[in-house]
Coordinates of C-alpha atoms in Angstrom, one line a residue:
M1 CA -0.2 -0.2 -0.3
H2 CA 1.5 3.4 -0.7
P3 CA 1.9 6.1 2.0
H4 CA -0.1 8.0 0.4
R5 CA -3.5 6.1 1.2
L6 CA -4.9 4.9 4.3
S7 CA -2.4 4.4 6.4
R8 CA -1.0 7.9 5.8
R9 CA -4.3 9.2 6.6
R10 CA -4.5 8.0 10.0
A11 CA -0.7 9.3 10.5
L12 CA -2.4 12.6 9.4
A13 CA -5.9 12.5 11.9
G14 CA -4.1 14.7 14.9
G15 CA -3.2 17.3 13.1
I16 CA -1.3 20.6 15.6
G17 CA -2.7 17.9 18.6
A18 CA -0.2 15.0 17.8
L19 CA 2.5 16.7 16.7
A20 CA 2.3 18.3 20.3
A21 CA 0.8 14.5 21.9
T22 CA 4.6 13.4 20.4
A23 CA 6.7 16.1 21.5
A24 CA 5.7 15.5 24.9
L25 CA 6.9 11.3 24.4
G26 CA 10.1 12.9 24.9
P27 CA 13.4 13.7 22.6
L28 CA 13.5 11.4 19.8
S29 CA 11.4 8.7 21.5
G30 CA 11.8 5.3 19.4
C31 CA 12.6 7.4 15.9
A32 CA 16.4 6.8 15.9
A33 CA 18.1 5.5 12.7
P34 CA 19.5 1.9 13.5
S35 CA 22.6 2.1 14.8
T36 CA 25.5 -0.1 13.4
A37 CA 29.0 0.3 13.7
A38 CA 31.1 1.2 10.6
G39 CA 34.5 -0.6 9.6
P40 CA 37.9 -0.3 9.7
G41 CA 37.8 2.4 7.2
Q42 CA 34.3 3.3 6.1
T43 CA 32.3 6.8 7.2
R44 CA 29.0 6.1 8.7
L45 CA 26.3 8.3 6.9
R46 CA 22.9 8.1 8.5
F47 CA 19.3 8.2 6.2
W48 CA 16.2 9.2 7.7
H49 CA 12.7 8.9 4.8
L50 CA 9.7 8.3 4.7
F51 CA 8.5 6.5 1.8
G52 CA 6.6 3.1 2.3
G53 CA 5.0 0.9 -0.2
G54 CA 6.5 0.3 -3.7
D55 CA 8.0 3.5 -3.1
G56 CA 10.0 2.1 -0.3
V57 CA 10.7 -0.8 -2.2
N58 CA 12.4 1.3 -5.1
M59 CA 14.4 3.2 -2.6
Q60 CA 15.9 0.5 -0.7
G61 CA 17.1 -0.8 -3.4
M62 CA 18.8 2.2 -5.0
L63 CA 20.3 2.1 -1.8
D64 CA 21.2 -1.5 -2.0
A65 CA 23.1 0.0 -4.9
F66 CA 24.8 2.5 -3.6
R67 CA 25.9 0.1 -0.3
A68 CA 27.7 -2.2 -4.1
E69 CA 29.1 0.8 -5.5
H70 CA 30.4 2.7 -2.2
P71 CA 32.1 0.2 0.0
D72 CA 33.6 2.8 1.8
V73 CA 30.5 4.1 3.4
S74 CA 28.6 2.5 5.8
L75 CA 24.9 3.3 4.7
E76 CA 22.4 3.2 7.4
A77 CA 18.6 3.9 6.0
A78 CA 15.7 4.4 8.5
T79 CA 11.9 4.3 7.3
L80 CA 9.4 6.6 9.7
Q81 CA 6.2 6.7 10.0
W82 CA 4.3 8.8 7.4
G83 CA 3.5 12.1 8.5
A84 CA 2.9 14.5 10.9
P85 CA 5.1 11.9 13.3
Y86 CA 7.9 11.8 11.2
Y87 CA 7.6 15.3 10.2
T88 CA 7.7 16.3 14.7
K89 CA 10.3 13.5 15.0
L90 CA 12.7 14.9 12.0
G91 CA 12.0 18.7 13.7
M92 CA 13.1 17.2 16.9
A93 CA 16.6 15.6 15.4
G94 CA 17.4 19.3 14.4
A95 CA 16.7 20.8 17.9
G96 CA 18.5 18.1 19.8
G97 CA 22.2 17.7 18.1
R98 CA 20.5 14.1 17.6
A99 CA 19.8 14.2 13.3
P100 CA 21.4 11.6 11.0
E101 CA 23.0 12.9 8.4
L102 CA 20.8 13.0 5.3
A103 CA 16.8 13.3 5.6
V104 CA 13.7 13.7 3.2
L105 CA 11.1 17.2 3.5
H106 CA 8.3 17.9 1.2
L107 CA 9.5 21.0 -0.4
A108 CA 6.9 22.6 0.8
R109 CA 7.5 22.3 4.2
L110 CA 10.3 23.6 4.0
A111 CA 9.7 27.4 5.2
G112 CA 8.4 25.5 8.9
F113 CA 11.7 24.1 9.3
A114 CA 13.4 27.1 10.4
P115 CA 16.4 26.9 7.5
G116 CA 19.2 27.4 9.8
R117 CA 18.0 26.1 12.8
L118 CA 16.6 22.7 12.1
L119 CA 17.9 22.4 8.9
D120 CA 22.0 22.9 7.4
P121 CA 22.3 24.5 4.0
F122 CA 24.1 22.4 1.5
D123 CA 27.4 23.1 -0.3
L124 CA 26.4 23.9 -3.7
D125 CA 30.7 24.0 -4.8
L126 CA 30.6 19.8 -3.5
L127 CA 27.9 18.6 -5.0
A128 CA 28.7 20.5 -8.0
D129 CA 32.2 18.2 -7.9
L130 CA 30.2 15.4 -7.9
G131 CA 28.0 17.1 -11.6
V132 CA 25.1 18.0 -9.7
R133 CA 24.7 21.4 -10.5
E134 CA 21.3 24.3 -10.4
Q135 CA 20.9 24.6 -13.8
D136 CA 20.1 20.8 -14.0
F137 CA 16.5 21.3 -12.2
P138 CA 13.6 23.6 -13.4
A139 CA 14.0 26.8 -12.1
G140 CA 11.3 27.4 -9.5
I141 CA 11.7 23.9 -7.8
W142 CA 15.2 24.4 -7.7
Q143 CA 15.0 28.3 -5.5
R144 CA 11.8 26.8 -3.4
G145 CA 14.8 25.3 -1.6
Q146 CA 16.5 28.5 -1.1
V147 CA 16.4 30.4 1.5
A148 CA 18.2 33.8 2.7
G149 CA 20.7 33.4 -0.1
E150 CA 21.7 29.3 1.3
Q151 CA 20.3 26.1 -0.5
Y152 CA 18.6 24.0 2.0
A153 CA 16.6 21.3 0.5
V154 CA 17.9 19.5 -3.4
P155 CA 14.8 18.4 -4.6
L156 CA 14.3 14.6 -6.0
D157 CA 11.8 14.3 -7.9
T158 CA 7.9 16.0 -8.1
H159 CA 4.2 14.4 -7.8
P160 CA 1.8 15.9 -9.3
F161 CA -1.8 15.8 -9.2
V162 CA -2.8 13.7 -12.9
L163 CA -5.3 12.5 -14.9
Y164 CA -5.7 8.8 -15.7
Y165 CA -7.9 8.1 -18.3
Q166 CA -9.2 4.4 -19.4
T167 CA -7.8 4.3 -23.3
E168 CA -10.9 1.5 -24.8
L169 CA -13.8 3.4 -23.0
C170 CA -12.2 6.8 -23.9
E171 CA -11.3 5.7 -28.0
K172 CA -14.9 4.8 -27.8
A173 CA -15.8 7.8 -26.8
G174 CA -13.4 9.4 -29.8
L175 CA -11.3 11.2 -27.5
M176 CA -8.2 9.5 -28.6
A177 CA -6.0 9.9 -31.7
G178 CA -2.7 8.5 -32.6
G179 CA -3.4 6.4 -29.9
K180 CA -2.8 8.9 -27.3
L181 CA -5.5 11.0 -25.7
K182 CA -6.8 14.3 -27.6
R183 CA -5.9 17.6 -26.1
I184 CA -8.7 18.9 -24.2
E185 CA -8.5 23.0 -23.5
G186 CA -10.6 25.3 -21.2
A187 CA -13.6 23.9 -19.1
E188 CA -16.3 23.3 -21.3
E189 CA -14.4 20.8 -23.6
F190 CA -13.3 18.8 -20.2
A191 CA -17.1 18.7 -19.7
D192 CA -17.7 17.2 -22.8
A193 CA -15.9 15.1 -22.6
L194 CA -16.3 13.5 -19.7
R195 CA -20.3 13.5 -20.8
A196 CA -19.3 11.5 -24.1
A197 CA -17.5 8.9 -21.4
K198 CA -20.8 8.8 -20.2
K199 CA -22.7 8.6 -22.8
V200 CA -20.7 5.1 -24.0
T201 CA -21.0 4.2 -20.3
G202 CA -23.7 5.5 -18.6
Q203 CA -21.5 6.1 -15.4
P204 CA -20.5 9.2 -14.1
G205 CA -17.2 10.1 -16.3
L206 CA -15.1 11.0 -14.0
V207 CA -14.0 9.6 -10.2
T208 CA -12.2 11.3 -7.3
E209 CA -11.5 11.3 -3.9
T210 CA -14.4 13.0 -2.4
L211 CA -14.9 12.5 1.0
G212 CA -13.7 10.3 3.7
P213 CA -11.3 11.2 6.9
D214 CA -8.7 13.3 6.1
C215 CA -9.7 13.6 2.7
I216 CA -7.7 15.3 0.6
T217 CA -8.2 15.4 -3.2
P218 CA -10.3 18.0 -3.1
W219 CA -8.5 20.8 -1.8
R220 CA -5.7 18.6 -4.3
L221 CA -8.6 19.3 -7.4
F222 CA -8.8 23.2 -6.2
A223 CA -4.9 24.1 -6.1
T224 CA -5.1 22.8 -9.4
F225 CA -8.5 24.9 -11.1
Y226 CA -6.8 27.6 -9.2
S227 CA -3.8 27.6 -10.1
Q228 CA -4.6 27.8 -13.6
T229 CA -6.2 31.0 -13.0
G230 CA -3.2 32.5 -11.7
G231 CA -4.6 33.1 -8.2
K232 CA -2.3 32.8 -5.0
V233 CA -4.7 31.4 -1.4
L234 CA -1.5 33.2 0.1
S235 CA 1.3 35.7 -0.5
E236 CA 4.7 35.1 -2.2
D237 CA 6.2 35.4 1.6
G238 CA 3.4 33.1 3.5
K239 CA 2.3 35.2 5.7
R240 CA -1.2 36.2 3.9
L241 CA -4.2 35.7 2.5
A242 CA -3.8 35.7 -0.9
L243 CA -6.8 34.0 -2.4
D244 CA -9.1 35.7 -5.3
D245 CA -12.7 35.6 -4.1
T246 CA -13.8 35.9 -7.6
K247 CA -11.3 33.0 -9.6
A248 CA -12.2 31.0 -6.2
L249 CA -16.1 30.8 -6.7
R250 CA -15.7 30.3 -10.9
V251 CA -13.4 27.4 -10.0
L252 CA -15.7 26.0 -6.7
E253 CA -19.0 26.2 -8.8
Y254 CA -17.2 24.2 -11.3
M255 CA -16.3 21.4 -9.5
A256 CA -20.4 21.7 -8.4
G257 CA -21.8 21.5 -11.1
L258 CA -19.2 18.8 -12.6
A259 CA -20.8 16.9 -9.8
E260 CA -24.7 17.9 -9.8
E261 CA -24.8 17.1 -13.5
G262 CA -23.7 13.8 -12.4
L263 CA -20.5 13.6 -14.0
M264 CA -18.3 12.8 -11.4
V265 CA -18.8 10.4 -9.3
R266 CA -20.4 12.5 -6.1
R267 CA -18.9 10.1 -3.1
A268 CA -15.9 8.4 -3.2
D269 CA -13.7 7.8 -0.4
Y270 CA -10.0 6.8 -1.7
G271 CA -10.4 3.5 -1.7
A272 CA -13.6 3.5 -3.3
S273 CA -12.5 5.8 -5.9
V274 CA -9.2 3.6 -7.0
G275 CA -11.5 1.1 -6.5
I276 CA -14.1 2.5 -9.1
F277 CA -11.6 3.3 -11.7
N278 CA -9.6 0.2 -11.7
G279 CA -13.8 -1.7 -12.7
G280 CA -13.0 -0.7 -15.8
K281 CA -16.2 1.8 -16.4
T282 CA -15.2 5.1 -15.4
A283 CA -12.9 6.8 -17.6
F284 CA -10.9 9.2 -15.6
H285 CA -9.8 9.5 -12.3
L286 CA -7.5 12.5 -11.3
N287 CA -4.9 11.7 -8.5
G288 CA -1.3 12.1 -7.6
E289 CA 0.7 9.5 -9.6
W290 CA 1.5 7.4 -7.3
E291 CA -1.2 5.1 -8.4
I292 CA -0.2 4.0 -11.4
S293 CA 1.3 0.7 -9.2
S294 CA -1.8 0.1 -8.3
F295 CA -3.9 0.0 -11.8
R296 CA -0.9 -1.3 -13.6
T297 CA -1.4 -4.9 -10.9
T298 CA -5.0 -4.9 -12.1
G299 CA -4.5 -4.7 -15.7
I300 CA -7.0 -2.5 -16.8
P301 CA -5.8 -0.9 -20.5
F302 CA -5.2 2.6 -19.0
S303 CA -2.4 5.8 -19.7
M304 CA -1.8 8.8 -17.7
T305 CA -1.5 13.0 -18.9
T306 CA -1.1 15.9 -17.4
V307 CA -4.5 17.6 -15.8
P308 CA -5.4 19.9 -18.8
T309 CA -5.6 23.5 -19.0
L310 CA -9.0 24.4 -18.1
F311 CA -8.4 27.6 -16.8
G312 CA -6.5 29.4 -18.8
R313 CA -2.3 28.8 -18.0
P314 CA -1.0 25.6 -16.9
G315 CA -0.8 24.6 -13.8
T316 CA -0.7 21.7 -11.8
Q317 CA -1.0 21.3 -7.4
A318 CA 2.2 18.8 -7.2
D319 CA 4.9 18.9 -3.7
C320 CA 8.6 17.6 -4.4
H321 CA 10.2 15.3 -2.7
A322 CA 13.7 16.6 -1.8
F323 CA 17.0 16.3 0.2
V324 CA 18.1 18.2 3.2
L325 CA 20.3 18.6 6.4
P326 CA 19.5 18.0 9.2
H327 CA 20.8 20.7 11.7
Q328 CA 24.3 19.0 13.1
A329 CA 26.2 21.7 15.4
D330 CA 29.8 20.0 14.6
R331 CA 28.2 19.2 10.6
G332 CA 31.1 18.9 8.3
G333 CA 33.9 16.3 7.4
A334 CA 33.5 12.7 5.9
T335 CA 30.0 12.1 6.9
N336 CA 28.7 15.9 5.6
E337 CA 31.1 14.7 2.2
A338 CA 29.4 11.0 2.6
A339 CA 25.8 12.7 2.2
H340 CA 26.3 15.2 -0.4
E341 CA 27.5 12.2 -2.3
L342 CA 23.8 10.4 -1.8
V343 CA 22.5 13.1 -2.8
A344 CA 24.3 13.2 -5.8
W345 CA 24.4 9.6 -7.1
L346 CA 20.5 9.1 -5.9
L347 CA 20.2 12.1 -8.9
R348 CA 21.6 10.5 -11.1
N349 CA 20.2 7.3 -11.2
S350 CA 16.6 8.6 -10.6
V351 CA 15.1 6.7 -14.0
A352 CA 14.5 3.5 -10.9
W353 CA 12.5 6.3 -9.1
A354 CA 10.8 7.1 -12.0
E355 CA 9.1 3.2 -12.0
G356 CA 6.9 4.5 -8.8
G357 CA 5.4 7.3 -11.2
H358 CA 7.4 9.9 -9.5
V359 CA 8.9 12.4 -12.4
P360 CA 12.9 13.2 -11.8
A361 CA 13.4 17.0 -10.5
Y362 CA 17.3 16.0 -12.2
L363 CA 16.8 17.8 -15.8
P364 CA 19.4 15.3 -17.6
V365 CA 17.2 12.2 -16.5
L366 CA 14.3 13.2 -18.5
K367 CA 16.0 13.5 -21.4
D368 CA 17.6 9.8 -20.9
P369 CA 16.3 7.5 -22.9
A370 CA 15.7 4.8 -20.9
Y371 CA 13.4 7.0 -18.7
L372 CA 11.6 7.9 -21.7
E373 CA 11.0 4.6 -22.0
L374 CA 8.7 4.3 -19.5
K375 CA 4.8 4.2 -20.6
P376 CA 2.9 6.0 -19.0
Q377 CA 5.2 7.4 -17.3
S378 CA 7.1 9.5 -19.5
E379 CA 3.7 10.7 -20.6
Y380 CA 3.0 13.3 -18.0
R381 CA 6.8 14.6 -17.9
G382 CA 5.5 18.1 -19.0
A383 CA 4.0 18.4 -15.8
I384 CA 7.7 19.6 -14.1
D385 CA 7.4 22.5 -15.7
D386 CA 3.9 23.6 -14.7
V387 CA 3.6 22.4 -10.9
A388 CA 2.1 25.2 -8.2
L389 CA 3.6 24.6 -4.9
D390 CA 1.6 26.3 -1.9
E391 CA 3.3 29.3 -0.8
P392 CA 5.7 28.8 2.0
A393 CA 4.3 28.6 5.0
W394 CA 4.5 26.2 8.1
F395 CA 1.0 25.0 8.1
A396 CA 1.2 24.6 4.3
G397 CA 2.2 21.7 2.2
S398 CA 2.2 17.6 2.0
A399 CA 0.7 15.6 5.5
S400 CA -0.1 19.5 7.0
R401 CA -2.7 20.9 8.3
M402 CA -3.9 23.3 5.5
W403 CA -4.6 20.2 3.5
I404 CA -7.0 17.9 5.8
E405 CA -8.6 22.2 7.1
L406 CA -9.5 23.1 3.6
G407 CA -9.7 19.4 1.9
A408 CA -12.9 19.4 4.5
V409 CA -14.5 21.8 3.3
F410 CA -13.9 21.5 -0.3
S411 CA -15.4 17.8 0.3
G412 CA -18.9 19.7 0.8
V413 CA -19.1 21.8 -2.8
L414 CA -18.4 18.1 -4.3
T415 CA -21.1 16.1 -2.1
G416 CA -23.6 19.5 -2.0
S417 CA -23.6 20.1 1.6
R418 CA -21.8 23.2 1.7
S419 CA -22.4 26.1 -1.0
P420 CA -19.4 27.3 -3.3
R421 CA -19.7 30.6 -1.8
G422 CA -20.5 29.1 1.6
A423 CA -17.1 26.9 1.3
L424 CA -15.4 29.9 0.1
T425 CA -16.0 32.1 3.2
E426 CA -14.9 29.2 5.5
A427 CA -11.9 28.5 4.2
K428 CA -10.6 31.8 4.5
A429 CA -11.3 31.7 7.5
R430 CA -9.5 28.5 8.8
L431 CA -7.1 29.8 6.7
R432 CA -6.7 33.3 9.2
T433 CA -6.8 31.0 12.2
L434 CA -3.9 28.9 10.9
L435 CA -1.9 31.6 9.5
D436 CA -2.7 33.1 13.2
T437 CA -0.9 30.0 14.9
P438 CA 2.6 29.6 15.3
D439 CA 4.4 26.9 13.9
P440 CA 4.1 23.9 16.8
L441 CA 7.6 22.4 15.6
P442 CA 10.5 22.3 18.4
G443 CA 13.0 24.4 17.3
A444 CA 10.9 26.3 15.0
A445 CA 9.6 30.0 16.8
S446 CA 12.1 33.4 16.0

């Protein structure tokens, strides 16, 4: 099971309360990386990540390959619990002086990790010596890793919201050309495509998660379409509310209209939405790209593409897995060099990582013939240029309060329990509360 499934939802259930409860257990209770003494002549390197399911299998294979090529490095990798528990423990590690040499962080969560206090900056000269340079990444993603002129995060990938489609159903509906989904431009064209699919199957043309505990897909749906209007949820510095009422209402009314017309399944939790698409009678599914393995296992004829541009400009909600250096009072020397070497190696070899659906952030890999042969993974690689990351705020990004709070609000728009205008009013109220709440991570306060 992918960490973005039900296990993740349970991990997120406590929100800020879970952060406080975990912190109350005491410094790093039960979360340290396995302690294995390095052998003679070896450099010990500890790496924390949150990859489970298929991602965990892929990462383990990559780490084993690194070990085989670097016998002088004693690599200790620890997989910690996804969501709030992971981020609390990572923050406490940086604050308490018991941090690993390297860790994974969702890029949109960087602002909440007090770069300079909970995280250390990368040595860009060292990375350059290892073949990793700023120009090897999309500018927007690379720059999101910068704070006060220092590079605190190096992106591994982006995991965007994408459109899955049943190839045989879309062919019958006249929506295919040359073996691929025809280009869809504009909100009405997308609705027409759903109508055409429904005419073939008698079922709603689209399914996505609309309800359930810690339901976040309604937020991702809104954030994708809203980004296409050019609107921002927060100011560029993440400190002020910036929702544009007119643009937001346009998107929310469109979302409500799809459900009201019966063009999308109105009530489906996460597991049901995946199961319905797997049933083969619903033409389209909107979700993160990580469900590729679920649908391949079933064997349904499907493919994937970027989310169509419905509101004027390309854009899709996304976050990025990134590497960070948790704060160490004595960072430097061979262990720090080994951490940089592992980052560079994983980036150069991220074709293997892309097999799980993620789009590599290291641009040379996107041109690698081995990556281009991955289907349908390479079909939506263009999303790397149009990712809509949350603005920098401690409560934003994957596994965040904002996703859960606004996912619950916008769920009502899809299920019919909230009006678009009522949802907008409630979303703004919740955002103001989050803006007024200090970052609860230890060491993050100014």
